[in-house]
Amino acid sequence: QVTLVESGGGLVQAGASLRLSCAVSGRTFEHFATGWFLQAPGKEREFVAALRWNFNSPFYGSPLIGRGDIFRDSTKNTVYLQMGSLKPEDTALYYCAAGAPDRVTDPDEYSTWGQGTQVTVSS
């Protein structure tokens, strides 16, 4: 069974950068992928980025295109989401998810979720 623990959220000013971490423990499997989703108050979860581990191939959603980078440290079994040029509208709870999704953008296709880490961007 896979478990995920996110960290790295916090309160930052607009224009700052932030790196979120997702520590993955447990046994991974074929077609394993990790994704990041954000959820603002009163809104649905929105796809941010994902990484397929077998090909180390990244995917990005509209919230962070051109401002984000998802990558993995295989020695630590940790996936990172580097975010730059943060805006107040990036304020949300950021979740790490894992599974074997056919569509990495669909939250329903991930089987495991972390507890979330809050990112707040002040203007």
Short mmCIF file of C-alpha atoms in Angstrom, two decimals:
data_model
loop_
_atom_site.label_atom_id
_atom_site.label_comp_id
_atom_site.label_asym_id
_atom_site.label_seq_id
_atom_site.Cartn_x
_atom_site.Cartn_y
_atom_site.Cartn_z
CA GLN A 1 0.00 0.00 0.00
CA VAL A 2 1.28 3.43 -0.94
CA THR A 3 1.13 6.38 1.42
CA LEU A 4 1.84 10.00 0.59
CA VAL A 5 2.95 12.86 2.80
CA GLU A 6 3.01 16.40 1.42
CA SER A 7 5.02 19.28 2.80
CA GLY A 8 6.38 22.63 1.77
CA GLY A 9 3.27 24.79 1.76
CA GLY A 10 3.11 28.14 3.47
CA LEU A 11 2.37 31.83 3.24
CA VAL A 12 4.32 33.70 0.58
CA GLN A 13 4.08 37.00 -1.22
CA ALA A 14 3.06 37.35 -4.83
CA GLY A 15 5.97 36.70 -7.15
CA ALA A 16 7.68 34.26 -4.82
CA SER A 17 8.59 30.66 -5.49
CA LEU A 18 7.69 27.59 -3.50
CA ARG A 19 8.63 23.93 -3.67
CA LEU A 20 6.14 21.32 -2.53
CA SER A 21 7.26 17.82 -1.65
CA CYS A 22 5.42 14.53 -1.75
CA ALA A 23 7.15 11.67 0.03
CA VAL A 24 6.03 8.32 -1.37
CA SER A 25 6.27 5.23 0.79
CA GLY A 26 5.22 1.70 0.04
CA ARG A 27 5.49 -0.40 -3.04
CA THR A 28 5.00 1.28 -6.37
CA PHE A 29 3.76 -0.64 -9.40
CA GLU A 30 3.63 -0.69 -13.17
CA HIS A 31 2.29 2.49 -14.74
CA PHE A 32 2.70 4.27 -11.41
CA ALA A 33 2.17 8.02 -11.54
CA THR A 34 2.00 10.86 -9.07
CA GLY A 35 -0.04 13.95 -9.59
CA TRP A 36 -0.59 17.31 -7.96
CA PHE A 37 -4.03 18.86 -7.67
CA LEU A 38 -5.17 22.09 -6.10
CA GLN A 39 -8.46 22.84 -4.45
CA ALA A 40 -9.55 26.35 -3.63
CA PRO A 41 -12.41 26.93 -1.16
CA GLY A 42 -15.76 26.09 -2.70
CA LYS A 43 -14.22 24.75 -5.90
CA GLU A 44 -13.46 21.33 -7.34
CA ARG A 45 -9.99 19.82 -7.45
CA GLU A 46 -8.00 21.04 -10.40
CA PHE A 47 -5.14 19.26 -12.10
CA VAL A 48 -1.77 20.94 -11.74
CA ALA A 49 0.89 18.46 -12.84
CA ALA A 50 1.70 14.76 -13.00
CA LEU A 51 4.65 12.50 -13.55
CA ARG A 52 4.63 8.97 -14.94
CA TRP A 53 7.46 7.19 -13.18
CA ASN A 54 8.24 4.58 -15.81
CA PHE A 55 9.05 7.17 -18.47
CA ASN A 56 9.72 10.08 -16.11
CA SER A 57 7.37 12.05 -18.34
CA PRO A 58 5.74 15.20 -16.96
CA PHE A 59 2.32 16.65 -17.72
CA TYR A 60 1.09 20.11 -16.79
CA GLY A 61 -2.31 21.64 -16.29
CA SER A 62 -3.32 25.19 -17.01
CA PRO A 63 -2.77 26.61 -13.49
CA LEU A 64 1.00 26.33 -13.66
CA ILE A 65 1.93 26.14 -17.33
CA GLY A 66 5.16 28.04 -17.75
CA ARG A 67 5.53 28.55 -14.01
CA GLY A 68 5.88 25.04 -12.63
CA ASP A 69 8.05 21.99 -12.78
CA ILE A 70 7.36 18.49 -11.51
CA PHE A 71 10.29 16.19 -10.93
CA ARG A 72 11.32 13.22 -8.84
CA ASP A 73 14.28 12.34 -6.65
CA SER A 74 14.40 8.57 -6.98
CA THR A 75 16.90 8.24 -4.14
CA LYS A 76 14.38 9.75 -1.74
CA ASN A 77 11.22 8.46 -3.44
CA THR A 78 9.97 12.02 -3.34
CA VAL A 79 8.15 14.02 -6.01
CA TYR A 80 8.47 17.78 -6.05
CA LEU A 81 6.35 20.56 -7.47
CA GLN A 82 8.39 23.69 -8.02
CA MET A 83 6.17 26.74 -8.45
CA GLY A 84 7.31 30.17 -9.48
CA SER A 85 5.85 33.64 -9.99
CA LEU A 86 3.10 32.80 -7.55
CA LYS A 87 -0.13 34.77 -7.70
CA PRO A 88 -2.90 35.25 -5.13
CA GLU A 89 -5.14 33.06 -7.29
CA ASP A 90 -2.72 30.17 -6.69
CA THR A 91 -3.94 30.11 -3.09
CA ALA A 92 -5.35 26.65 -2.42
CA LEU A 93 -4.86 23.35 -0.70
CA TYR A 94 -2.43 21.32 -2.78
CA TYR A 95 -2.80 17.54 -2.83
CA CYS A 96 -0.43 14.85 -3.98
CA ALA A 97 -2.06 11.78 -5.51
CA ALA A 98 -0.77 8.43 -6.73
CA GLY A 99 -2.04 5.56 -8.80
CA ALA A 100 -2.03 4.14 -12.30
CA PRO A 101 -4.25 6.60 -14.14
CA ASP A 102 -5.06 6.32 -17.81
CA ARG A 103 -5.78 10.03 -17.76
CA VAL A 104 -3.39 11.81 -15.42
CA THR A 105 -5.64 14.89 -15.37
CA ASP A 106 -8.61 13.04 -13.83
CA PRO A 107 -8.56 12.97 -10.00
CA ASP A 108 -10.96 10.02 -9.96
CA GLU A 109 -8.28 7.83 -11.52
CA TYR A 110 -5.90 8.16 -8.58
CA SER A 111 -6.20 5.62 -5.79
CA THR A 112 -4.17 7.28 -3.03
CA TRP A 113 -4.18 10.84 -1.73
CA GLY A 114 -2.12 12.77 0.75
CA GLN A 115 -3.53 15.07 3.39
CA GLY A 116 -2.79 18.24 1.45
CA THR A 117 -0.56 21.22 2.10
CA GLN A 118 -1.85 24.79 2.18
CA VAL A 119 -0.37 27.42 -0.10
CA THR A 120 -1.39 31.01 0.54
CA VAL A 121 -0.16 33.82 -1.68
CA SER A 122 -0.60 37.37 -0.46
CA SER A 123 -0.80 40.35 -2.78
#
